[in-house]
Amino acid sequence: MSAKTGSVTIDGNTVELPVKSGTIGPDVIDIGKLYAQTGAFTYDPGFTSTASCESAITYIDGDEGILLHRGYPIEQLAEHGDFLETCYLLLYGELPTSAQKQDFDYRVQRHTMVHEQMARFFQGFRRDAHPMAVMVGSVGALAAFYHDSTDITDERQRMIASMRMIAKVPTLAAMAYKYTIGQPFVYPKNSLDYTSNFLNMCFAVPCEEYKINPVLARALDRIFILHADHEQNASTSTVRLAGSSGANPFACIAAGIACLWGPAHGGANEAALKMLAEIGSVERIPEYIAKAKDKNDPFRLMGFGHRVYKNYDPRAKIMQKTCHEVLAELGVKDDPLLEVAMELERIALHDEYFISKKLYPNVDFYSGITLKAMGFPTSMFTVLFAVARTVGWIAQWKEMIEDPTQKIGRPRQLYTGEPSRDFVPVSKR
Ligand code: SDX
């Protein structure tokens, strides 16, 4: 079968461009030689129609609401697996055998401590610093403590840095939380599984034994799975771009955390809960629906809409189920925020504006209610997203580094500024 091609004609000059097909999903037009052949760039702010790379890690079908990690549907991973198993899958491409899983879990568990000097690093922050600001600083600072795994050309160092981040980011996240509430840091416990250990580091205090609630630990582990990776989202693209210059992995992940913080991205879970609290009651929902529709009002329904999903975000369905499980386990009845969220979802899903623009709840819509019920403050919601997404960022960064065709990312632009002009001395301005 002859190779697929597309063609572009500019000022009568037609060029043929190769079309590449993936395993599933849309074809891509390889425009690598477009500028050389036509003198024109493509233009796609926000990359709505642009593939930035080739990847084999995650696939999303936005129209069908499908999310696959290395081919496995998110629903099956969330139902039958655990978070570290998903980490292994994202990093190595296959589900681990029992022996591989045991070895991987053991290696992660024995990298959870951070250099003791990092505890003093935290002292530099104000107690009321936003935990995401602390995370950007402390994860970036890992490069200062673990310089022996920053040579990205060395496969062994790449894997050590990867394991260190998967293992240490939860410890730093728990330390960021403890620091802001003025409680002492809690060391990781290797006798606990990954997520129970995180809960213990967040909620244990020296004066009494902290009892892990297995239902909550399982729920949070599932929430981590839901947030692990998601194709070339803004923060992953940030990590890839930072990594394309050869920056060390700790700095790249810190850049990803900074990007994730934005309310249009990972910060939406914090913003969604604040929005639900601001709406406050079912009676006020119509007022906010009207604001969301008003072109002159910058207000958007946080936790709604998605660049890729034009159907229900499959993670949101699992998130909603987990939310009900957690509230039931905690005996939280008639949570006003949940009541507002469910009524808001019901109204929005029947409203022409949201239907026509294919706006559905995304992963951030129900996560805030769940995390708040578990005892996390709103300011920690995006931190938890970062804990989970660290493995996705690392898997995508590794894939890029190991791609022989990769080069430094350097987009061009459409220049609309002043043409060349001569300097005017200040006496003549
Ligand atoms: C995440 O990319 C990923 O995969 C991200 C993520 C991941 O796992 O990494 O899934 C995580 O970031 C989820 C998204 C969380 N963000 C929010 O919930 C914030 C609220 N959502 C919006 O800001 C928005 O929907 C985005 C940012 C998520 C997507 O924006 P797009 O794709 O650029 O869409 P758009 O802004 O062009 O909106 C299309 C239309 C617009 O109206 P028109 O200009 O066509 O008239 O829909 C409207 C928008 O005004 N719209 C909304 C809306 N989202 C879009 N209107 C009201 N409320 C909203 N939430």
CSV table of C-alpha atoms and ligand atoms in Angstrom, one decimal:
chain,number,residue,atom,x,y,z
A,1,MET,CA,0.0,0.0,0.0
A,2,SER,CA,1.6,3.4,-1.0
A,3,ALA,CA,2.5,5.7,1.8
A,4,LYS,CA,-0.2,8.2,2.7
A,5,THR,CA,0.5,11.8,1.9
A,6,GLY,CA,-1.2,15.2,2.3
A,7,SER,CA,-0.5,18.3,0.3
A,8,VAL,CA,-0.4,22.0,1.0
A,9,THR,CA,-0.5,24.7,-1.7
A,10,ILE,CA,0.8,28.2,-0.9
A,11,ASP,CA,0.9,30.9,-3.6
A,12,GLY,CA,0.6,28.2,-6.3
A,13,ASN,CA,3.4,26.1,-4.8
A,14,THR,CA,2.2,22.6,-3.8
A,15,VAL,CA,4.2,20.4,-1.5
A,16,GLU,CA,3.5,16.8,-0.6
A,17,LEU,CA,3.7,16.0,3.1
A,18,PRO,CA,4.0,12.4,4.5
A,19,VAL,CA,1.1,11.2,6.7
A,20,LYS,CA,1.9,8.9,9.5
A,21,SER,CA,-0.5,6.5,11.2
A,22,GLY,CA,-0.3,5.3,14.8
A,23,THR,CA,-1.7,2.0,16.3
A,24,ILE,CA,-5.0,3.7,17.0
A,25,GLY,CA,-6.2,7.3,16.8
A,26,PRO,CA,-5.8,10.2,14.4
A,27,ASP,CA,-3.1,10.2,11.7
A,28,VAL,CA,-0.5,12.9,11.8
A,29,ILE,CA,0.8,15.1,8.9
A,30,ASP,CA,4.6,15.3,9.2
A,31,ILE,CA,5.3,19.0,8.6
A,32,GLY,CA,9.0,18.7,9.6
A,33,LYS,CA,10.1,19.9,6.1
A,34,LEU,CA,7.2,22.4,5.5
A,35,TYR,CA,9.2,25.5,6.3
A,36,ALA,CA,12.1,24.5,4.2
A,37,GLN,CA,9.8,23.7,1.3
A,38,THR,CA,7.3,26.6,1.6
A,39,GLY,CA,8.9,29.3,3.8
A,40,ALA,CA,5.7,29.1,6.0
A,41,PHE,CA,5.2,27.8,9.5
A,42,THR,CA,2.0,26.1,10.8
A,43,TYR,CA,0.1,28.1,13.4
A,44,ASP,CA,-1.7,26.4,16.3
A,45,PRO,CA,-1.7,28.4,19.6
A,46,GLY,CA,-2.7,26.0,22.4
A,47,PHE,CA,-1.8,23.0,20.1
A,48,THR,CA,-5.5,22.1,19.5
A,49,SER,CA,-4.5,20.2,16.3
A,50,THR,CA,-0.8,19.5,16.9
A,51,ALA,CA,0.9,16.3,18.0
A,52,SER,CA,4.2,17.2,19.7
A,53,CYS,CA,5.7,13.8,19.8
A,54,GLU,CA,5.2,10.1,19.2
A,55,SER,CA,4.3,8.2,22.4
A,56,ALA,CA,3.3,4.6,23.4
A,57,ILE,CA,2.3,5.4,27.0
A,58,THR,CA,-1.2,6.7,27.2
A,59,TYR,CA,-4.1,7.0,24.7
A,60,ILE,CA,-7.3,9.1,25.0
A,61,ASP,CA,-10.3,8.9,22.8
A,62,GLY,CA,-12.0,12.1,23.7
A,63,ASP,CA,-15.2,11.4,21.7
A,64,GLU,CA,-15.7,8.0,23.3
A,65,GLY,CA,-14.4,8.8,26.7
A,66,ILE,CA,-11.7,6.2,26.6
A,67,LEU,CA,-8.4,6.3,28.5
A,68,LEU,CA,-5.8,3.6,28.1
A,69,HIS,CA,-2.4,3.2,29.8
A,70,ARG,CA,-0.2,1.0,27.7
A,71,GLY,CA,-3.4,-0.4,26.2
A,72,TYR,CA,-5.2,-1.2,29.6
A,73,PRO,CA,-8.4,0.8,30.2
A,74,ILE,CA,-8.3,3.1,33.2
A,75,GLU,CA,-11.5,1.4,34.6
A,76,GLN,CA,-9.7,-2.0,34.8
A,77,LEU,CA,-6.5,-0.6,36.3
A,78,ALA,CA,-8.5,1.4,38.9
A,79,GLU,CA,-10.7,-1.6,39.8
A,80,HIS,CA,-8.1,-4.4,39.8
A,81,GLY,CA,-4.7,-2.9,40.3
A,82,ASP,CA,-2.8,-0.6,42.7
A,83,PHE,CA,-0.9,2.6,42.1
A,84,LEU,CA,2.6,1.2,42.2
A,85,GLU,CA,1.5,-1.5,39.7
A,86,THR,CA,0.3,1.4,37.4
A,87,CYS,CA,3.7,3.1,38.0
A,88,TYR,CA,5.5,0.0,36.8
A,89,LEU,CA,3.2,-0.3,33.8
A,90,LEU,CA,3.8,3.3,32.8
A,91,LEU,CA,7.6,3.1,33.2
A,92,TYR,CA,8.2,-0.4,31.7
A,93,GLY,CA,5.3,-0.8,29.3
A,94,GLU,CA,4.0,-4.1,30.8
A,95,LEU,CA,2.1,-5.2,34.0
A,96,PRO,CA,4.7,-6.6,36.4
A,97,THR,CA,4.9,-10.3,37.3
A,98,SER,CA,4.5,-11.0,41.0
A,99,ALA,CA,8.3,-11.1,41.4
A,100,GLN,CA,8.7,-7.9,39.4
A,101,LYS,CA,6.0,-6.2,41.5
A,102,GLN,CA,7.6,-7.3,44.8
A,103,ASP,CA,11.0,-6.0,43.6
A,104,PHE,CA,9.6,-2.7,42.4
A,105,ASP,CA,7.6,-2.1,45.5
A,106,TYR,CA,10.6,-2.9,47.6
A,107,ARG,CA,12.8,-0.5,45.7
A,108,VAL,CA,10.3,2.3,45.9
A,109,GLN,CA,9.8,1.7,49.7
A,110,ARG,CA,13.5,2.0,50.3
A,111,HIS,CA,13.9,5.3,48.6
A,112,THR,CA,11.1,7.1,50.5
A,113,MET,CA,13.4,9.0,53.0
A,114,VAL,CA,14.8,12.4,52.0
A,115,HIS,CA,18.2,13.8,52.9
A,116,GLU,CA,17.9,15.0,56.5
A,117,GLN,CA,19.2,18.4,55.4
A,118,MET,CA,16.0,18.9,53.5
A,119,ALA,CA,14.1,19.3,56.7
A,120,ARG,CA,16.1,22.5,57.3
A,121,PHE,CA,15.4,23.5,53.7
A,122,PHE,CA,11.7,23.8,54.6
A,123,GLN,CA,12.5,26.2,57.4
A,124,GLY,CA,13.1,28.9,54.7
A,125,PHE,CA,9.4,28.9,53.8
A,126,ARG,CA,6.7,30.9,55.7
A,127,ARG,CA,4.3,28.6,57.5
A,128,ASP,CA,1.5,30.0,55.5
A,129,ALA,CA,3.2,29.3,52.1
A,130,HIS,CA,0.9,27.4,49.7
A,131,PRO,CA,2.0,23.8,49.7
A,132,MET,CA,2.4,23.9,45.9
A,133,ALA,CA,5.0,26.7,46.2
A,134,VAL,CA,6.8,24.5,48.7
A,135,MET,CA,6.6,21.5,46.3
A,136,VAL,CA,8.0,23.5,43.3
A,137,GLY,CA,10.9,24.6,45.6
A,138,SER,CA,11.6,21.3,47.3
A,139,VAL,CA,11.3,19.0,44.3
A,140,GLY,CA,13.6,21.3,42.3
A,141,ALA,CA,16.0,21.2,45.3
A,142,LEU,CA,16.3,17.4,45.1
A,143,ALA,CA,18.9,18.1,42.3
A,144,ALA,CA,21.1,19.7,45.0
A,145,PHE,CA,20.9,16.7,47.2
A,146,TYR,CA,21.0,13.8,44.7
A,147,HIS,CA,23.5,15.1,42.2
A,148,ASP,CA,24.7,11.6,41.6
A,149,SER,CA,21.6,10.8,39.5
A,150,THR,CA,21.4,13.8,37.2
A,151,ASP,CA,23.4,12.6,34.2
A,152,ILE,CA,20.5,12.0,31.8
A,153,THR,CA,22.8,10.2,29.3
A,154,ASP,CA,23.3,7.4,31.8
A,155,GLU,CA,20.4,4.9,31.8
A,156,ARG,CA,21.2,3.7,35.3
A,157,GLN,CA,21.1,7.3,36.7
A,158,ARG,CA,17.9,7.9,34.8
A,159,MET,CA,16.2,5.0,36.5
A,160,ILE,CA,17.7,5.9,40.0
A,161,ALA,CA,16.4,9.5,39.6
A,162,SER,CA,13.0,8.1,38.5
A,163,MET,CA,12.7,5.8,41.5
A,164,ARG,CA,13.9,8.5,43.8
A,165,MET,CA,11.1,10.9,42.6
A,166,ILE,CA,8.3,8.3,42.7
A,167,ALA,CA,9.4,7.5,46.3
A,168,LYS,CA,10.3,10.9,47.6
A,169,VAL,CA,7.7,13.2,46.2
A,170,PRO,CA,5.0,11.8,48.6
A,171,THR,CA,7.4,12.3,51.5
A,172,LEU,CA,8.0,16.0,50.4
A,173,ALA,CA,4.2,16.4,49.9
A,174,ALA,CA,3.5,15.2,53.5
A,175,MET,CA,6.3,17.4,54.8
A,176,ALA,CA,4.8,20.4,53.0
A,177,TYR,CA,1.5,19.7,54.6
A,178,LYS,CA,2.9,19.1,58.1
A,179,TYR,CA,5.0,22.3,57.8
A,180,THR,CA,2.0,24.5,57.0
A,181,ILE,CA,0.1,23.2,60.0
A,182,GLY,CA,3.0,23.4,62.4
A,183,GLN,CA,3.2,19.7,63.1
A,184,PRO,CA,6.4,17.7,63.2
A,185,PHE,CA,7.5,15.8,60.1
A,186,VAL,CA,6.6,12.0,60.2
A,187,TYR,CA,9.2,9.7,58.7
A,188,PRO,CA,8.1,7.1,56.1
A,189,LYS,CA,7.5,3.6,57.4
A,190,ASN,CA,8.6,0.8,55.1
A,191,SER,CA,6.1,-1.6,56.8
A,192,LEU,CA,3.3,0.4,55.1
A,193,ASP,CA,2.2,0.2,51.5
A,194,TYR,CA,2.8,3.3,49.3
A,195,THR,CA,-0.6,5.1,49.9
A,196,SER,CA,-1.0,4.0,53.6
A,197,ASN,CA,2.5,5.4,54.2
A,198,PHE,CA,1.5,8.7,52.6
A,199,LEU,CA,-1.6,8.9,54.8
A,200,ASN,CA,0.5,8.1,57.9
A,201,MET,CA,3.1,10.8,57.0
A,202,CYS,CA,0.2,13.3,56.6
A,203,PHE,CA,-2.0,12.5,59.5
A,204,ALA,CA,0.1,10.7,62.2
A,205,VAL,CA,1.3,12.6,65.2
A,206,PRO,CA,4.0,11.5,67.7
A,207,CYS,CA,1.7,11.4,70.6
A,208,GLU,CA,-0.5,8.6,69.4
A,209,GLU,CA,-0.7,5.6,66.9
A,210,TYR,CA,-2.4,6.6,63.6
A,211,LYS,CA,-4.8,3.9,62.5
A,212,ILE,CA,-4.9,3.5,58.7
A,213,ASN,CA,-8.5,3.2,57.4
A,214,PRO,CA,-8.2,0.6,54.7
A,215,VAL,CA,-11.2,1.9,52.8
A,216,LEU,CA,-9.7,5.4,52.6
A,217,ALA,CA,-6.2,4.1,51.8
A,218,ARG,CA,-7.7,2.1,48.9
A,219,ALA,CA,-9.8,5.1,47.7
A,220,LEU,CA,-6.7,7.3,47.7
A,221,ASP,CA,-4.7,4.7,45.9
A,222,ARG,CA,-7.4,4.6,43.2
A,223,ILE,CA,-7.3,8.4,43.1
A,224,PHE,CA,-3.6,8.2,42.4
A,225,ILE,CA,-4.2,5.8,39.6
A,226,LEU,CA,-6.7,8.1,38.0
A,227,HIS,CA,-4.2,11.0,38.0
A,228,ALA,CA,-1.1,9.1,37.0
A,229,ASP,CA,-0.8,10.1,33.3
A,230,HIS,CA,-2.8,11.7,30.6
A,231,GLU,CA,-1.0,12.0,27.2
A,232,GLN,CA,0.6,15.4,26.4
A,233,ASN,CA,-1.3,17.6,28.8
A,234,ALA,CA,0.1,21.1,29.7
A,235,SER,CA,2.3,19.9,32.6
A,236,THR,CA,3.6,16.8,30.8
A,237,SER,CA,4.4,19.0,27.7
A,238,THR,CA,6.3,21.3,30.1
A,239,VAL,CA,8.3,18.4,31.5
A,240,ARG,CA,9.1,17.2,27.9
A,241,LEU,CA,10.1,20.7,26.8
A,242,ALA,CA,12.3,21.2,29.8
A,243,GLY,CA,13.8,17.8,29.4
A,244,SER,CA,14.6,18.4,25.7
A,245,SER,CA,17.3,20.9,26.7
A,246,GLY,CA,19.0,18.2,28.8
A,247,ALA,CA,17.9,19.7,32.1
A,248,ASN,CA,18.1,17.2,35.0
A,249,PRO,CA,15.0,15.2,35.8
A,250,PHE,CA,14.4,16.9,39.2
A,251,ALA,CA,14.3,20.3,37.6
A,252,CYS,CA,12.0,19.0,34.8
A,253,ILE,CA,9.5,17.5,37.3
A,254,ALA,CA,9.6,20.8,39.3
A,255,ALA,CA,8.7,22.6,36.1
A,256,GLY,CA,5.8,20.2,35.7
A,257,ILE,CA,4.6,20.9,39.2
A,258,ALA,CA,4.7,24.6,38.5
A,259,CYS,CA,2.5,24.2,35.4
A,260,LEU,CA,0.1,21.8,37.1
A,261,TRP,CA,-0.6,24.5,39.7
A,262,GLY,CA,-2.6,26.6,37.2
A,263,PRO,CA,-6.5,26.6,37.8
A,264,ALA,CA,-7.1,25.6,34.2
A,265,HIS,CA,-5.1,22.5,34.8
A,266,GLY,CA,-4.3,20.6,38.1
A,267,GLY,CA,-5.3,23.6,40.2
A,268,ALA,CA,-8.9,23.0,39.1
A,269,ASN,CA,-9.6,20.6,41.9
A,270,GLU,CA,-8.9,23.3,44.5
A,271,ALA,CA,-10.8,25.8,42.4
A,272,ALA,CA,-13.8,23.4,41.9
A,273,LEU,CA,-14.2,22.9,45.7
A,274,LYS,CA,-13.9,26.7,46.3
A,275,MET,CA,-16.6,27.2,43.6
A,276,LEU,CA,-18.9,24.6,45.1
A,277,ALA,CA,-18.5,26.3,48.5
A,278,GLU,CA,-19.1,29.8,47.0
A,279,ILE,CA,-22.3,28.5,45.3
A,280,GLY,CA,-23.2,27.2,48.7
A,281,SER,CA,-26.7,25.9,48.0
A,282,VAL,CA,-28.7,24.3,45.2
A,283,GLU,CA,-30.9,27.4,45.0
A,284,ARG,CA,-27.9,29.5,43.8
A,285,ILE,CA,-26.9,27.1,41.0
A,286,PRO,CA,-28.9,28.9,38.2
A,287,GLU,CA,-27.1,32.1,39.0
A,288,TYR,CA,-23.7,30.4,38.5
A,289,ILE,CA,-24.8,28.6,35.4
A,290,ALA,CA,-25.8,32.0,33.9
A,291,LYS,CA,-22.3,33.4,34.8
A,292,ALA,CA,-20.6,30.4,33.1
A,293,LYS,CA,-22.6,31.1,29.9
A,294,ASP,CA,-22.0,34.8,30.0
A,295,LYS,CA,-19.4,35.7,27.4
A,296,ASN,CA,-18.5,38.9,29.4
A,297,ASP,CA,-18.0,37.0,32.6
A,298,PRO,CA,-14.7,35.2,33.0
A,299,PHE,CA,-16.3,32.7,35.4
A,300,ARG,CA,-16.1,29.1,34.3
A,301,LEU,CA,-17.5,26.0,36.0
A,302,MET,CA,-14.4,24.6,37.5
A,303,GLY,CA,-14.1,20.8,37.1
A,304,PHE,CA,-16.1,21.0,33.8
A,305,GLY,CA,-14.8,20.8,30.3
A,306,HIS,CA,-11.7,19.4,28.7
A,307,ARG,CA,-9.5,20.0,25.7
A,308,VAL,CA,-9.7,16.3,24.6
A,309,TYR,CA,-12.8,14.8,26.3
A,310,LYS,CA,-15.9,15.8,24.4
A,311,ASN,CA,-17.7,13.0,26.3
A,312,TYR,CA,-17.7,12.2,30.0
A,313,ASP,CA,-14.1,11.9,31.4
A,314,PRO,CA,-13.9,8.2,32.4
A,315,ARG,CA,-11.9,9.2,35.4
A,316,ALA,CA,-14.7,11.5,36.6
A,317,LYS,CA,-17.1,8.5,36.7
A,318,ILE,CA,-14.7,6.5,38.9
A,319,MET,CA,-14.0,9.6,41.0
A,320,GLN,CA,-17.8,10.1,41.6
A,321,LYS,CA,-18.1,6.4,42.7
A,322,THR,CA,-15.1,6.8,45.0
A,323,CYS,CA,-16.5,10.0,46.4
A,324,HIS,CA,-19.7,8.2,47.5
A,325,GLU,CA,-17.6,5.3,49.0
A,326,VAL,CA,-15.5,7.6,51.1
A,327,LEU,CA,-18.4,9.7,52.3
A,328,ALA,CA,-20.3,6.5,53.2
A,329,GLU,CA,-17.3,5.1,55.1
A,330,LEU,CA,-16.9,8.4,57.0
A,331,GLY,CA,-20.6,8.5,57.7
A,332,VAL,CA,-20.8,11.9,56.0
A,333,LYS,CA,-24.5,12.2,55.1
A,334,ASP,CA,-26.0,15.0,53.0
A,335,ASP,CA,-22.7,16.8,52.4
A,336,PRO,CA,-24.0,20.2,51.1
A,337,LEU,CA,-21.0,20.4,48.7
A,338,LEU,CA,-21.9,17.0,47.2
A,339,GLU,CA,-25.5,18.0,47.0
A,340,VAL,CA,-24.6,21.1,45.1
A,341,ALA,CA,-22.1,19.2,42.9
A,342,MET,CA,-24.6,16.5,41.9
A,343,GLU,CA,-27.4,19.1,41.2
A,344,LEU,CA,-24.9,21.3,39.3
A,345,GLU,CA,-23.9,18.2,37.2
A,346,ARG,CA,-27.5,17.2,36.6
A,347,ILE,CA,-28.5,20.7,35.4
A,348,ALA,CA,-25.4,21.3,33.3
A,349,LEU,CA,-25.7,17.9,31.5
A,350,HIS,CA,-29.2,18.9,30.4
A,351,ASP,CA,-28.4,22.5,29.5
A,352,GLU,CA,-28.1,23.3,25.8
A,353,TYR,CA,-25.0,25.5,26.3
A,354,PHE,CA,-23.0,22.7,27.9
A,355,ILE,CA,-24.4,20.0,25.6
A,356,SER,CA,-23.5,22.1,22.5
A,357,LYS,CA,-20.0,22.8,23.7
A,358,LYS,CA,-19.6,19.2,24.9
A,359,LEU,CA,-18.7,20.2,28.4
A,360,TYR,CA,-18.8,17.3,30.9
A,361,PRO,CA,-17.4,16.9,34.5
A,362,ASN,CA,-13.7,16.1,34.4
A,363,VAL,CA,-11.5,14.3,36.9
A,364,ASP,CA,-11.3,17.5,39.1
A,365,PHE,CA,-15.0,17.8,39.7
A,366,TYR,CA,-15.5,15.2,42.4
A,367,SER,CA,-11.9,14.9,43.7
A,368,GLY,CA,-12.1,17.9,45.9
A,369,ILE,CA,-15.2,16.7,47.9
A,370,THR,CA,-13.5,13.3,48.4
A,371,LEU,CA,-10.2,14.7,49.5
A,372,LYS,CA,-11.8,17.3,51.8
A,373,ALA,CA,-13.8,14.4,53.5
A,374,MET,CA,-10.5,12.5,53.9
A,375,GLY,CA,-9.1,15.5,55.9
A,376,PHE,CA,-7.0,17.2,53.4
A,377,PRO,CA,-7.2,21.0,53.2
A,378,THR,CA,-8.1,22.5,49.8
A,379,SER,CA,-4.5,23.8,49.4
A,380,MET,CA,-3.3,20.2,49.3
A,381,PHE,CA,-5.5,19.0,46.5
A,382,THR,CA,-3.2,19.9,43.7
A,383,VAL,CA,-0.3,18.6,45.7
A,384,LEU,CA,-2.0,15.2,45.7
A,385,PHE,CA,-2.5,15.5,41.9
A,386,ALA,CA,1.3,16.2,41.6
A,387,VAL,CA,2.1,13.1,43.8
A,388,ALA,CA,0.2,10.9,41.4
A,389,ARG,CA,1.3,12.6,38.2
A,390,THR,CA,5.0,12.4,39.0
A,391,VAL,CA,5.2,8.9,37.5
A,392,GLY,CA,3.4,10.1,34.3
A,393,TRP,CA,5.8,13.0,34.0
A,394,ILE,CA,8.8,10.7,34.5
A,395,ALA,CA,7.6,8.0,32.1
A,396,GLN,CA,7.0,10.6,29.4
A,397,TRP,CA,10.4,12.3,30.2
A,398,LYS,CA,12.2,8.9,29.9
A,399,GLU,CA,10.4,8.1,26.7
A,400,MET,CA,11.5,11.4,25.2
A,401,ILE,CA,15.2,11.1,26.4
A,402,GLU,CA,15.3,7.5,25.0
A,403,ASP,CA,13.8,8.6,21.6
A,404,PRO,CA,16.7,8.7,19.2
A,405,THR,CA,14.9,11.4,17.1
A,406,GLN,CA,14.3,13.8,19.9
A,407,LYS,CA,15.9,17.3,19.7
A,408,ILE,CA,15.5,20.4,21.8
A,409,GLY,CA,12.0,21.9,21.5
A,410,ARG,CA,12.0,25.3,19.9
A,411,PRO,CA,8.7,26.5,18.4
A,412,ARG,CA,8.6,29.4,16.0
A,413,GLN,CA,6.0,32.3,15.9
A,414,LEU,CA,3.9,34.6,13.8
A,415,TYR,CA,5.6,38.0,14.3
A,416,THR,CA,3.1,40.9,14.4
A,417,GLY,CA,5.5,43.5,16.0
A,418,GLU,CA,7.2,46.5,14.4
A,419,PRO,CA,9.3,46.1,11.3
A,420,SER,CA,13.0,47.1,11.6
A,421,ARG,CA,13.4,50.8,12.6
A,422,ASP,CA,16.3,53.0,13.7
A,423,PHE,CA,17.1,54.0,17.3
A,424,VAL,CA,16.0,57.5,18.3
A,425,PRO,CA,18.0,59.4,20.9
A,426,VAL,CA,16.1,60.3,24.0
A,427,SER,CA,16.5,64.1,23.2
A,428,LYS,CA,14.5,63.5,20.0
A,429,ARG,CA,11.6,61.3,21.4
B,1,SDX,C1,-7.1,18.9,33.8
B,1,SDX,O1,-5.1,18.2,29.3
B,1,SDX,C2,-5.4,17.3,30.2
B,1,SDX,O2,-5.4,16.1,30.0
B,1,SDX,C3,-5.6,17.9,31.6
B,1,SDX,C4,-6.0,16.9,32.7
B,1,SDX,C5,-4.9,15.9,33.0
B,1,SDX,O3,-5.2,14.8,33.5
B,1,SDX,O4,-3.7,16.3,32.8
B,1,SDX,O5,-7.1,16.2,32.3
B,1,SDX,C6,-6.3,17.6,34.0
B,1,SDX,O6,-6.4,19.9,33.7
B,1,SDX,C7,-8.6,18.8,33.6
B,1,SDX,C8,-9.2,20.2,33.3
B,1,SDX,C9,-9.3,21.0,34.6
B,1,SDX,N1,-9.7,22.4,34.3
B,1,SDX,C10,-10.9,22.8,34.7
B,1,SDX,O7,-11.8,22.1,35.1
B,1,SDX,C11,-11.1,24.3,34.5
B,1,SDX,C12,-12.4,24.6,33.8
B,1,SDX,N2,-12.3,24.1,32.4
B,1,SDX,C13,-11.9,25.1,31.4
B,1,SDX,O8,-11.1,26.1,31.8
B,1,SDX,C14,-11.7,24.4,30.1
B,1,SDX,O9,-12.7,23.5,29.9
B,1,SDX,C15,-10.4,23.7,29.8
B,1,SDX,C16,-9.2,24.6,30.2
B,1,SDX,C17,-10.2,22.5,30.6
B,1,SDX,C18,-10.3,23.3,28.4
B,1,SDX,O10,-10.3,24.5,27.7
B,1,SDX,P1,-10.2,24.5,26.0
B,1,SDX,O11,-10.0,23.2,25.5
B,1,SDX,O12,-9.2,25.5,25.6
B,1,SDX,O13,-11.6,24.9,25.6
B,1,SDX,P2,-12.1,26.4,25.4
B,1,SDX,O14,-11.6,27.3,26.5
B,1,SDX,O15,-11.8,26.7,24.0
B,1,SDX,O16,-13.7,26.2,25.6
B,1,SDX,C19,-14.5,25.9,24.5
B,1,SDX,C20,-15.8,26.6,24.8
B,1,SDX,C21,-15.6,28.1,25.1
B,1,SDX,O17,-16.7,28.8,24.7
B,1,SDX,P3,-16.7,29.5,23.2
B,1,SDX,O18,-15.5,30.5,23.2
B,1,SDX,O19,-16.6,28.4,22.2
B,1,SDX,O20,-18.0,30.3,23.1
B,1,SDX,O21,-16.4,26.1,26.0
B,1,SDX,C22,-16.5,27.1,27.0
B,1,SDX,C23,-15.5,28.2,26.6
B,1,SDX,O22,-16.0,29.5,27.1
B,1,SDX,N3,-16.0,26.5,28.3
B,1,SDX,C24,-16.6,26.6,29.4
B,1,SDX,C25,-15.9,25.8,30.3
B,1,SDX,N4,-14.9,25.2,29.7
B,1,SDX,C26,-15.0,25.6,28.4
B,1,SDX,N5,-17.7,27.3,29.8
B,1,SDX,C27,-18.0,27.3,31.1
B,1,SDX,N6,-17.4,26.5,32.1
B,1,SDX,C28,-16.3,25.8,31.7
B,1,SDX,N7,-15.7,25.0,32.6
